[in-house]
CSV table of N, CA and C in Angstrom, one decimal:
chain,number,residue,atom,x,y,z
A,1,UNK,N,10.3,-35.2,-280.8
A,1,UNK,CA,10.7,-36.1,-279.7
A,1,UNK,C,11.6,-35.4,-278.7
A,2,UNK,N,12.0,-36.1,-277.7
A,2,UNK,CA,12.8,-35.5,-276.7
A,2,UNK,C,14.2,-35.1,-277.1
A,3,UNK,N,14.8,-35.8,-278.0
A,3,UNK,CA,16.2,-35.4,-278.5
A,3,UNK,C,16.1,-34.1,-279.3
A,4,UNK,N,15.1,-34.0,-280.2
A,4,UNK,CA,15.0,-32.8,-281.0
A,4,UNK,C,14.7,-31.6,-280.1
A,5,UNK,N,13.8,-31.8,-279.1
A,5,UNK,CA,13.5,-30.7,-278.2
A,5,UNK,C,14.7,-30.3,-277.3
A,6,UNK,N,15.5,-31.3,-276.8
A,6,UNK,CA,16.7,-31.0,-276.1
A,6,UNK,C,17.7,-30.2,-276.9
A,7,UNK,N,17.8,-30.6,-278.1
A,7,UNK,CA,18.8,-29.9,-279.0
A,7,UNK,C,18.3,-28.5,-279.3
A,8,UNK,N,17.0,-28.3,-279.6
A,8,UNK,CA,16.5,-27.0,-279.9
A,8,UNK,C,16.6,-26.0,-278.7
A,9,UNK,N,16.3,-26.6,-277.5
A,9,UNK,CA,16.3,-25.7,-276.3
A,9,UNK,C,17.7,-25.6,-275.7
A,10,UNK,N,18.6,-26.4,-276.2
A,10,UNK,CA,20.0,-26.4,-275.6
A,10,UNK,C,21.0,-25.7,-276.6
A,11,UNK,N,21.8,-26.5,-277.3
A,11,UNK,CA,22.8,-26.0,-278.1
A,11,UNK,C,22.3,-25.1,-279.2
A,12,UNK,N,21.2,-25.5,-279.9
A,12,UNK,CA,20.8,-24.6,-281.0
A,12,UNK,C,20.3,-23.2,-280.4
A,13,UNK,N,19.8,-23.2,-279.3
A,13,UNK,CA,19.3,-22.0,-278.7
A,13,UNK,C,20.6,-21.1,-278.4
A,14,UNK,N,21.6,-21.7,-277.8
A,14,UNK,CA,22.8,-21.0,-277.5
A,14,UNK,C,23.5,-20.5,-278.8
A,15,UNK,N,23.7,-21.3,-279.8
A,15,UNK,CA,24.3,-20.8,-281.0
A,15,UNK,C,23.4,-19.7,-281.7
A,16,UNK,N,22.1,-19.9,-281.7
A,16,UNK,CA,21.2,-18.9,-282.2
A,16,UNK,C,21.4,-17.6,-281.5
A,17,UNK,N,21.6,-17.6,-280.1
A,17,UNK,CA,21.7,-16.4,-279.4
A,17,UNK,C,23.0,-15.6,-279.8
A,18,UNK,N,24.0,-16.3,-280.1
A,18,UNK,CA,25.3,-15.7,-280.6
A,18,UNK,C,25.0,-15.1,-282.0
A,19,UNK,N,24.4,-15.8,-282.9
A,19,UNK,CA,24.1,-15.3,-284.2
A,19,UNK,C,23.1,-14.1,-284.2
A,20,UNK,N,22.1,-14.2,-283.3
A,20,UNK,CA,21.1,-13.1,-283.2
A,20,UNK,C,21.4,-12.0,-282.3
A,21,UNK,N,22.5,-12.0,-281.6
A,21,UNK,CA,22.9,-11.0,-280.7
A,21,UNK,C,23.1,-9.7,-281.5
A,22,UNK,N,22.5,-8.6,-281.0
A,22,UNK,CA,22.6,-7.3,-281.7
A,22,UNK,C,24.1,-6.8,-281.8
A,23,UNK,N,24.9,-7.2,-280.8
A,23,UNK,CA,26.3,-6.7,-280.8
A,23,UNK,C,27.2,-7.7,-281.4
A,24,UNK,N,28.3,-7.3,-282.0
A,24,UNK,CA,29.3,-8.2,-282.5
A,24,UNK,C,29.8,-9.1,-281.4
A,25,UNK,N,30.0,-10.4,-281.7
A,25,UNK,CA,30.5,-11.3,-280.7
A,25,UNK,C,31.9,-11.7,-281.1
A,26,UNK,N,32.9,-11.5,-280.2
A,26,UNK,CA,34.3,-11.8,-280.5
A,26,UNK,C,34.7,-13.1,-279.6
A,27,UNK,N,35.2,-14.1,-280.3
A,27,UNK,CA,35.6,-15.3,-279.6
A,27,UNK,C,37.2,-15.4,-279.5
A,28,UNK,N,37.6,-15.9,-278.4
A,28,UNK,CA,39.1,-16.1,-278.2
A,28,UNK,C,39.2,-17.6,-278.0
A,29,UNK,N,39.9,-18.3,-278.9
A,29,UNK,CA,40.1,-19.7,-278.8
A,29,UNK,C,41.5,-20.1,-278.4
A,30,UNK,N,41.6,-20.6,-277.3
A,30,UNK,CA,43.0,-20.9,-276.7
A,30,UNK,C,43.3,-22.4,-276.8
A,31,UNK,N,42.4,-23.2,-277.0
A,31,UNK,CA,42.6,-24.7,-277.0
A,31,UNK,C,41.8,-25.3,-278.1
A,32,UNK,N,41.3,-26.5,-277.9
A,32,UNK,CA,40.6,-27.3,-278.9
A,32,UNK,C,39.1,-27.0,-278.7
A,33,UNK,N,38.4,-26.6,-279.7
A,33,UNK,CA,37.0,-26.4,-279.8
A,33,UNK,C,36.4,-27.6,-280.6
A,34,UNK,N,35.6,-28.4,-279.9
A,34,UNK,CA,35.1,-29.6,-280.5
A,34,UNK,C,33.6,-29.6,-280.6
A,35,UNK,N,33.0,-30.1,-281.7
A,35,UNK,CA,31.6,-30.3,-281.8
A,35,UNK,C,30.9,-29.0,-281.7
A,36,UNK,N,29.9,-29.0,-280.7
A,36,UNK,CA,29.1,-27.8,-280.4
A,36,UNK,C,30.0,-26.6,-280.0
A,37,UNK,N,31.1,-26.9,-279.3
A,37,UNK,CA,32.0,-25.8,-279.0
A,37,UNK,C,32.6,-25.1,-280.3
A,38,UNK,N,32.9,-25.9,-281.3
A,38,UNK,CA,33.3,-25.4,-282.6
A,38,UNK,C,32.2,-24.6,-283.2
A,39,UNK,N,31.0,-25.0,-283.0
A,39,UNK,CA,29.8,-24.3,-283.6
A,39,UNK,C,29.7,-22.9,-283.0
A,40,UNK,N,30.0,-22.8,-281.7
A,40,UNK,CA,30.0,-21.5,-281.0
A,40,UNK,C,31.1,-20.6,-281.6
A,41,UNK,N,32.2,-21.1,-281.9
A,41,UNK,CA,33.3,-20.4,-282.6
A,41,UNK,C,32.8,-19.9,-284.0
A,42,UNK,N,32.2,-20.8,-284.7
A,42,UNK,CA,31.8,-20.5,-286.1
A,42,UNK,C,30.7,-19.4,-286.1
A,43,UNK,N,29.9,-19.4,-285.0
A,43,UNK,CA,28.8,-18.5,-284.9
A,43,UNK,C,29.3,-17.1,-284.5
A,44,UNK,N,30.4,-17.0,-284.0
A,44,UNK,CA,31.0,-15.7,-283.6
A,44,UNK,C,31.3,-14.8,-284.8
A,45,UNK,N,31.3,-13.5,-284.6
A,45,UNK,CA,31.5,-12.6,-285.7
A,45,UNK,C,33.0,-12.4,-286.0
A,46,UNK,N,33.8,-12.3,-285.0
A,46,UNK,CA,35.2,-12.2,-285.1
A,46,UNK,C,35.9,-13.3,-284.2
A,47,UNK,N,36.9,-13.9,-284.7
A,47,UNK,CA,37.5,-15.0,-283.9
A,47,UNK,C,39.1,-14.8,-283.9
A,48,UNK,N,39.6,-14.8,-282.7
A,48,UNK,CA,41.1,-14.8,-282.5
A,48,UNK,C,41.4,-16.2,-282.0
A,49,UNK,N,42.4,-16.8,-282.6
A,49,UNK,CA,42.8,-18.2,-282.2
A,49,UNK,C,44.2,-18.3,-281.9
A,50,UNK,N,44.6,-19.0,-280.9
A,50,UNK,CA,46.0,-19.2,-280.5
A,50,UNK,C,46.6,-20.1,-281.5
A,51,UNK,N,47.9,-20.0,-281.7
A,51,UNK,CA,48.6,-20.9,-282.6
A,51,UNK,C,48.5,-22.4,-282.2
A,52,UNK,N,48.2,-22.6,-281.0
A,52,UNK,CA,48.1,-24.0,-280.4
A,52,UNK,C,46.7,-24.5,-280.5
A,53,UNK,N,45.7,-23.7,-280.9
A,53,UNK,CA,44.3,-24.1,-280.9
A,53,UNK,C,44.0,-24.9,-282.1
A,54,UNK,N,42.8,-25.5,-282.1
A,54,UNK,CA,42.3,-26.2,-283.3
A,54,UNK,C,40.8,-26.4,-283.1
A,55,UNK,N,40.2,-26.6,-284.3
A,55,UNK,CA,38.7,-26.9,-284.3
A,55,UNK,C,38.6,-28.4,-284.8
A,56,UNK,N,37.6,-29.1,-284.2
A,56,UNK,CA,37.4,-30.4,-284.6
A,56,UNK,C,35.8,-30.6,-284.7
A,57,UNK,N,35.4,-31.1,-285.8
A,57,UNK,CA,34.0,-31.5,-286.0
A,57,UNK,C,34.0,-33.0,-285.8
A,58,UNK,N,34.0,-33.3,-284.5
A,58,UNK,CA,34.1,-34.7,-284.1
A,58,UNK,C,32.9,-35.6,-284.1
A,59,UNK,N,31.8,-35.1,-284.6
A,59,UNK,CA,30.5,-35.8,-284.6
A,59,UNK,C,30.7,-37.2,-285.2
A,60,UNK,N,31.3,-37.3,-286.4
A,60,UNK,CA,31.5,-38.5,-287.1
A,60,UNK,C,32.3,-39.5,-286.2
A,61,UNK,N,33.2,-39.1,-285.4
A,61,UNK,CA,34.0,-39.9,-284.6
A,61,UNK,C,33.2,-40.6,-283.5
A,62,UNK,N,32.0,-40.0,-283.2
A,62,UNK,CA,31.1,-40.6,-282.2
A,62,UNK,C,29.9,-41.2,-282.8
A,63,UNK,N,29.8,-41.1,-284.1
A,63,UNK,CA,28.6,-41.7,-284.7
A,63,UNK,C,27.4,-40.8,-284.5
A,64,UNK,N,27.6,-39.5,-284.3
A,64,UNK,CA,26.5,-38.6,-284.0
A,64,UNK,C,26.4,-37.7,-285.3
A,65,UNK,N,25.1,-37.4,-285.6
A,65,UNK,CA,24.8,-36.5,-286.7
A,65,UNK,C,25.3,-35.1,-286.3
A,66,UNK,N,26.0,-34.3,-287.2
A,66,UNK,CA,26.4,-33.0,-286.8
A,66,UNK,C,25.2,-32.1,-286.4
A,67,UNK,N,25.4,-31.4,-285.3
A,67,UNK,CA,24.3,-30.6,-284.8
A,67,UNK,C,24.8,-29.2,-284.3
A,68,UNK,N,24.1,-28.5,-283.6
A,68,UNK,CA,24.4,-27.2,-283.1
A,68,UNK,C,24.7,-26.2,-284.2
A,69,UNK,N,24.1,-26.4,-285.3
A,69,UNK,CA,24.3,-25.5,-286.5
A,69,UNK,C,25.5,-25.7,-287.3
A,70,UNK,N,26.3,-26.8,-287.0
A,70,UNK,CA,27.5,-27.1,-287.7
A,70,UNK,C,27.4,-27.1,-289.2
A,71,UNK,N,26.4,-27.8,-289.7
A,71,UNK,CA,26.3,-28.0,-291.1
A,71,UNK,C,26.0,-26.6,-291.8
A,72,UNK,N,25.1,-25.9,-291.2
A,72,UNK,CA,24.7,-24.6,-291.7
A,72,UNK,C,25.9,-23.6,-291.7
A,73,UNK,N,26.5,-23.5,-290.6
A,73,UNK,CA,27.6,-22.6,-290.4
A,73,UNK,C,28.8,-22.9,-291.2
A,74,UNK,N,29.2,-24.2,-291.2
A,74,UNK,CA,30.4,-24.5,-292.0
A,74,UNK,C,30.2,-24.3,-293.5
A,75,UNK,N,29.0,-24.7,-294.0
A,75,UNK,CA,28.7,-24.5,-295.4
A,75,UNK,C,28.8,-23.1,-295.8
A,76,UNK,N,28.3,-22.2,-295.0
A,76,UNK,CA,28.3,-20.8,-295.3
A,76,UNK,C,29.7,-20.2,-295.3
A,77,UNK,N,30.6,-20.7,-294.4
A,77,UNK,CA,31.9,-20.2,-294.3
A,77,UNK,C,32.9,-20.8,-295.3
A,78,UNK,N,32.9,-22.1,-295.4
A,78,UNK,CA,34.0,-22.7,-296.2
A,78,UNK,C,33.4,-23.3,-297.5
A,79,UNK,N,32.1,-23.4,-297.7
A,79,UNK,CA,31.6,-24.0,-298.9
A,79,UNK,C,31.2,-25.4,-298.7
A,80,UNK,N,30.5,-26.0,-299.6
A,80,UNK,CA,29.9,-27.3,-299.5
A,80,UNK,C,31.0,-28.4,-299.5
A,81,UNK,N,32.0,-28.3,-300.4
A,81,UNK,CA,33.0,-29.4,-300.6
A,81,UNK,C,33.8,-29.5,-299.3
A,82,UNK,N,34.3,-28.3,-298.8
A,82,UNK,CA,35.2,-28.4,-297.6
A,82,UNK,C,34.4,-28.7,-296.4
A,83,UNK,N,33.1,-28.2,-296.3
A,83,UNK,CA,32.3,-28.6,-295.1
A,83,UNK,C,32.0,-30.1,-295.1
A,84,UNK,N,31.8,-30.6,-296.3
A,84,UNK,CA,31.6,-32.1,-296.3
A,84,UNK,C,32.8,-32.8,-295.8
A,85,UNK,N,34.0,-32.4,-296.2
A,85,UNK,CA,35.3,-33.0,-295.7
A,85,UNK,C,35.4,-32.9,-294.2
A,86,UNK,N,35.2,-31.7,-293.7
A,86,UNK,CA,35.4,-31.5,-292.3
A,86,UNK,C,34.4,-32.3,-291.4
A,87,UNK,N,33.1,-32.3,-291.9
A,87,UNK,CA,32.1,-33.0,-291.1
A,87,UNK,C,32.1,-34.5,-291.3
A,88,UNK,N,32.5,-35.0,-292.4
A,88,UNK,CA,32.5,-36.5,-292.7
A,88,UNK,C,33.8,-37.2,-292.2
A,89,UNK,N,34.9,-36.4,-292.1
A,89,UNK,CA,36.2,-37.0,-291.7
A,89,UNK,C,36.5,-36.7,-290.2
A,90,UNK,N,36.0,-35.6,-289.7
A,90,UNK,CA,36.2,-35.3,-288.3
A,90,UNK,C,37.7,-35.1,-287.9
A,91,UNK,N,38.5,-34.7,-288.8
A,91,UNK,CA,39.9,-34.4,-288.5
A,91,UNK,C,40.1,-33.1,-287.9
A,92,UNK,N,41.1,-33.0,-287.0
A,92,UNK,CA,41.4,-31.7,-286.4
A,92,UNK,C,41.9,-30.7,-287.4
A,93,UNK,N,41.5,-29.4,-287.3
A,93,UNK,CA,42.0,-28.4,-288.2
A,93,UNK,C,42.8,-27.4,-287.3
A,94,UNK,N,44.1,-27.3,-287.6
A,94,UNK,CA,45.0,-26.4,-286.8
A,94,UNK,C,44.7,-24.9,-287.1
A,95,UNK,N,45.3,-24.1,-286.3
A,95,UNK,CA,45.1,-22.6,-286.4
A,95,UNK,C,45.4,-22.1,-287.7
A,96,UNK,N,46.6,-22.4,-288.3
A,96,UNK,CA,47.0,-21.9,-289.6
A,96,UNK,C,46.0,-22.2,-290.7
A,97,UNK,N,45.5,-23.5,-290.7
A,97,UNK,CA,44.5,-23.9,-291.7
A,97,UNK,C,43.2,-23.3,-291.4
A,98,UNK,N,42.8,-23.1,-290.2
A,98,UNK,CA,41.6,-22.4,-289.9
A,98,UNK,C,41.6,-20.9,-290.4
A,99,UNK,N,42.7,-20.3,-290.3
A,99,UNK,CA,42.9,-18.9,-290.8
A,99,UNK,C,42.8,-19.0,-292.4
A,100,UNK,N,43.5,-19.9,-293.0
A,100,UNK,CA,43.5,-20.0,-294.4
A,100,UNK,C,42.1,-20.3,-295.0
A,101,UNK,N,41.3,-21.1,-294.2
A,101,UNK,CA,39.9,-21.4,-294.7
A,101,UNK,C,38.9,-20.3,-294.4
A,102,UNK,N,39.3,-19.3,-293.6
A,102,UNK,CA,38.4,-18.2,-293.2
A,102,UNK,C,37.5,-18.6,-292.0
A,103,UNK,N,37.9,-19.6,-291.2
A,103,UNK,CA,37.2,-20.0,-290.0
A,103,UNK,C,37.5,-19.1,-288.9
A,104,UNK,N,38.7,-18.4,-288.9
A,104,UNK,CA,39.1,-17.5,-287.9
A,104,UNK,C,39.7,-16.2,-288.5
A,105,UNK,N,39.7,-15.1,-287.8
A,105,UNK,CA,40.2,-13.9,-288.4
A,105,UNK,C,41.7,-13.7,-288.1
A,106,UNK,N,42.1,-14.1,-286.9
A,106,UNK,CA,43.5,-13.8,-286.6
A,106,UNK,C,44.1,-15.0,-285.8
A,107,UNK,N,45.3,-15.3,-286.0
A,107,UNK,CA,46.0,-16.4,-285.2
A,107,UNK,C,47.2,-15.7,-284.5
A,108,UNK,N,47.2,-15.8,-283.2
A,108,UNK,CA,48.3,-15.2,-282.4
A,108,UNK,C,48.9,-16.2,-281.4
A,109,UNK,N,50.0,-15.9,-280.9
A,109,UNK,CA,50.6,-16.7,-279.8
A,109,UNK,C,49.6,-16.9,-278.7
A,110,UNK,N,49.7,-18.1,-278.0
A,110,UNK,CA,48.8,-18.4,-276.9
A,110,UNK,C,48.7,-17.3,-275.9
A,111,UNK,N,49.8,-16.8,-275.5
A,111,UNK,CA,49.8,-15.7,-274.4
A,111,UNK,C,49.1,-14.5,-274.9
A,112,UNK,N,48.9,-14.2,-276.2
A,112,UNK,CA,48.3,-13.0,-276.7
A,112,UNK,C,46.9,-13.1,-277.0
A,113,UNK,N,46.3,-14.3,-276.9
A,113,UNK,CA,45.0,-14.6,-277.4
A,113,UNK,C,43.9,-13.7,-276.8
A,114,UNK,N,43.9,-13.7,-275.5
A,114,UNK,CA,42.8,-12.9,-274.8
A,114,UNK,C,43.0,-11.4,-275.0
A,115,UNK,N,44.2,-11.0,-275.0
A,115,UNK,CA,44.5,-9.5,-275.2
A,115,UNK,C,44.0,-9.1,-276.6
A,116,UNK,N,44.3,-10.0,-277.6
A,116,UNK,CA,43.9,-9.7,-279.0
A,116,UNK,C,42.4,-9.6,-279.2
A,117,UNK,N,41.7,-10.6,-278.5
A,117,UNK,CA,40.3,-10.6,-278.6
A,117,UNK,C,39.7,-9.4,-277.9
A,118,UNK,N,40.2,-9.1,-276.7
A,118,UNK,CA,39.8,-7.9,-275.9
A,118,UNK,C,40.0,-6.7,-276.7
A,119,UNK,N,41.1,-6.6,-277.4
A,119,UNK,CA,41.4,-5.4,-278.3
A,119,UNK,C,40.4,-5.2,-279.3
A,120,UNK,N,40.0,-6.3,-280.0
A,120,UNK,CA,38.9,-6.2,-281.0
A,120,UNK,C,37.6,-5.8,-280.4
A,121,UNK,N,37.3,-6.4,-279.3
A,121,UNK,CA,36.0,-6.1,-278.6
A,121,UNK,C,35.9,-4.7,-278.2
A,122,UNK,N,37.0,-4.2,-277.6
A,122,UNK,CA,37.1,-2.8,-277.2
A,122,UNK,C,36.9,-1.8,-278.4
A,123,UNK,N,37.6,-2.2,-279.5
A,123,UNK,CA,37.5,-1.3,-280.7
A,123,UNK,C,36.1,-1.3,-281.2
A,124,UNK,N,35.4,-2.5,-281.2
A,124,UNK,CA,34.0,-2.5,-281.7
A,124,UNK,C,33.1,-1.7,-280.7
A,125,UNK,N,33.3,-1.9,-279.4
A,125,UNK,CA,32.5,-1.2,-278.4
A,125,UNK,C,32.6,0.3,-278.5
A,126,UNK,N,33.7,0.8,-278.9
A,126,UNK,CA,33.9,2.2,-279.0
A,126,UNK,C,33.6,2.8,-280.4
A,127,UNK,N,33.1,1.9,-281.3
A,127,UNK,CA,32.8,2.3,-282.6
A,127,UNK,C,31.3,2.7,-282.7
A,128,UNK,N,30.9,2.9,-284.0
A,128,UNK,CA,29.5,3.3,-284.2
A,128,UNK,C,28.5,2.1,-284.0
A,129,UNK,N,28.0,1.9,-282.8
A,129,UNK,CA,27.4,0.7,-282.4
A,129,UNK,C,26.1,0.3,-283.2
A,130,UNK,N,25.3,1.3,-283.5
A,130,UNK,CA,24.1,1.1,-284.3
A,130,UNK,C,24.5,0.6,-285.7
A,131,UNK,N,25.5,1.2,-286.3
A,131,UNK,CA,26.0,0.8,-287.7
A,131,UNK,C,26.5,-0.6,-287.6
A,132,UNK,N,27.3,-0.9,-286.6
A,132,UNK,CA,27.9,-2.3,-286.4
A,132,UNK,C,26.8,-3.3,-286.2
A,133,UNK,N,25.8,-3.0,-285.5
A,133,UNK,CA,24.7,-3.9,-285.2
A,133,UNK,C,23.9,-4.2,-286.6
A,134,UNK,N,23.7,-3.1,-287.3
A,134,UNK,CA,22.9,-3.3,-288.6
A,134,UNK,C,23.8,-4.0,-289.6
A,135,UNK,N,25.1,-3.8,-289.6
A,135,UNK,CA,26.0,-4.4,-290.5
A,135,UNK,C,26.0,-5.9,-290.2
A,136,UNK,N,26.0,-6.3,-288.9
A,136,UNK,CA,25.9,-7.7,-288.6
A,136,UNK,C,24.6,-8.3,-289.1
A,137,UNK,N,23.5,-7.6,-289.0
A,137,UNK,CA,22.2,-8.1,-289.5
A,137,UNK,C,22.3,-8.2,-291.0
A,138,UNK,N,22.8,-7.2,-291.7
A,138,UNK,CA,22.9,-7.3,-293.2
A,138,UNK,C,23.8,-8.4,-293.7
A,139,UNK,N,24.9,-8.7,-293.0
A,139,UNK,CA,25.7,-9.8,-293.4
A,139,UNK,C,25.0,-11.1,-293.3
A,140,UNK,N,24.2,-11.3,-292.3
A,140,UNK,CA,23.4,-12.5,-292.1
A,140,UNK,C,22.3,-12.6,-293.2
A,141,UNK,N,21.6,-11.5,-293.4
A,141,UNK,CA,20.6,-11.5,-294.5
A,141,UNK,C,21.2,-11.7,-295.9
A,142,UNK,N,22.3,-11.1,-296.1
A,142,UNK,CA,23.0,-11.3,-297.4
A,142,UNK,C,23.4,-12.7,-297.7
A,143,UNK,N,23.9,-13.4,-296.7
A,143,UNK,CA,24.4,-14.7,-296.9
A,143,UNK,C,23.3,-15.7,-296.9
A,144,UNK,N,22.1,-15.4,-296.5
A,144,UNK,CA,21.0,-16.3,-296.5
A,144,UNK,C,19.8,-16.0,-297.4
A,145,UNK,N,20.0,-15.0,-298.2
A,145,UNK,CA,18.9,-14.6,-299.1
A,145,UNK,C,19.4,-14.1,-300.4
A,146,UNK,N,18.5,-13.8,-301.3
A,146,UNK,CA,18.9,-13.3,-302.6
A,146,UNK,C,19.3,-11.8,-302.6
A,147,UNK,N,19.8,-11.4,-303.8
A,147,UNK,CA,20.3,-10.0,-303.9
A,147,UNK,C,19.2,-9.0,-303.6
A,148,UNK,N,18.0,-9.2,-304.1
A,148,UNK,CA,16.9,-8.2,-303.9
A,148,UNK,C,16.6,-8.0,-302.5
A,149,UNK,N,16.5,-9.1,-301.7
A,149,UNK,CA,16.2,-9.0,-300.3
A,149,UNK,C,17.4,-8.3,-299.6
A,150,UNK,N,18.6,-8.6,-300.0
A,150,UNK,CA,19.8,-8.0,-299.4
A,150,UNK,C,19.8,-6.4,-299.6
A,151,UNK,N,19.5,-6.1,-300.9
A,151,UNK,CA,19.4,-4.6,-301.2
A,151,UNK,C,18.3,-3.9,-300.5
A,152,UNK,N,17.1,-4.6,-300.3
A,152,UNK,CA,16.0,-4.0,-299.6
A,152,UNK,C,16.4,-3.7,-298.1
A,153,UNK,N,17.0,-4.7,-297.5
A,153,UNK,CA,17.4,-4.6,-296.1
A,153,UNK,C,18.5,-3.5,-296.0
A,154,UNK,N,19.4,-3.4,-297.0
A,154,UNK,CA,20.5,-2.4,-296.9
A,154,UNK,C,19.9,-1.0,-297.0
A,155,UNK,N,18.9,-0.8,-297.8
A,155,UNK,CA,18.2,0.5,-297.9
A,155,UNK,C,17.5,0.8,-296.6
A,156,UNK,N,16.8,-0.1,-296.0
A,156,UNK,CA,16.2,0.0,-294.7
A,156,UNK,C,17.2,0.4,-293.6
A,157,UNK,N,18.3,-0.3,-293.6
A,157,UNK,CA,19.3,-0.1,-292.6
A,157,UNK,C,20.0,1.3,-292.7
A,158,UNK,N,20.2,1.7,-294.0
A,158,UNK,CA,20.7,3.1,-294.2
A,158,UNK,C,19.8,4.1,-293.7
A,159,UNK,N,18.5,3.9,-293.8
A,159,UNK,CA,17.5,4.9,-293.3
A,159,UNK,C,17.6,4.9,-291.8
A,160,UNK,N,17.8,3.8,-291.2
A,160,UNK,CA,17.9,3.7,-289.7
A,160,UNK,C,19.2,4.4,-289.2
A,161,UNK,N,20.3,4.2,-289.9
A,161,UNK,CA,21.6,4.8,-289.4
A,161,UNK,C,21.6,6.3,-289.7
A,162,UNK,N,20.9,6.8,-290.7
A,162,UNK,CA,21.0,8.2,-291.1
A,162,UNK,C,20.6,9.2,-290.0
A,163,UNK,N,19.9,8.7,-288.9
A,163,UNK,CA,19.5,9.6,-287.9
A,163,UNK,C,20.3,9.4,-286.6
A,164,UNK,N,21.3,8.6,-286.6
A,164,UNK,CA,22.1,8.3,-285.4
A,164,UNK,C,23.1,9.4,-285.1
A,165,UNK,N,23.4,9.5,-283.8
A,165,UNK,CA,24.5,10.4,-283.3
A,165,UNK,C,25.8,9.9,-283.9
A,166,UNK,N,26.0,8.6,-284.0
A,166,UNK,CA,27.2,8.1,-284.5
A,166,UNK,C,27.5,8.6,-285.9
A,167,UNK,N,26.5,8.6,-286.7
A,167,UNK,CA,26.7,9.1,-288.1
A,167,UNK,C,27.0,10.6,-288.1
A,168,UNK,N,26.3,11.3,-287.3
A,168,UNK,CA,26.6,12.8,-287.3
A,168,UNK,C,28.0,13.0,-286.8
A,169,UNK,N,28.5,12.3,-285.8
A,169,UNK,CA,29.8,12.4,-285.3
A,169,UNK,C,30.8,12.0,-286.4
A,170,UNK,N,30.5,11.0,-287.1
A,170,UNK,CA,31.4,10.5,-288.2
A,170,UNK,C,31.5,11.5,-289.3
A,171,UNK,N,30.4,12.1,-289.6
A,171,UNK,CA,30.4,13.2,-290.7
A,171,UNK,C,31.2,14.4,-290.3
A,172,UNK,N,31.1,14.8,-289.0
A,172,UNK,CA,31.8,15.9,-288.5
A,172,UNK,C,33.3,15.7,-288.5
A,173,UNK,N,33.7,14.4,-288.1
A,173,UNK,CA,35.2,14.2,-288.1
A,173,UNK,C,35.7,13.9,-289.4
């Protein structure tokens, strides 16, 4: 139907592009991320959040089924029980609680949010980019498949990295 198609071509496509991006994605959250905006935060690889920010899974408050990957992403990050609570109650989650739950990596003062996120992005960009890209892929495979598939992909990725200039430089240093 039209709703399913709009969702698949809209928010799901956007969230999928963050998840499937070859490069690590760093998010800076300075305010309130609600619904699909919260899903974009959850899809990011590293998240810096201001002390004043919060995430809200507000779908229930509008009578809307959670979408934009919220169920999949929350369950992977915080587990079934906590994901159920967040999605079914729709209560705001402050920065400190987000950090405690593993929803964000760092909480900083509002004025430092962008600089902290930029610092992480710069550090990643100057690192071994092929290895980081493959690590992102392996993290996804590992969280969505069994051990044997994860080990198979790890061996494949090691083969890929073994010929990179980044590895040779790392070995020399």
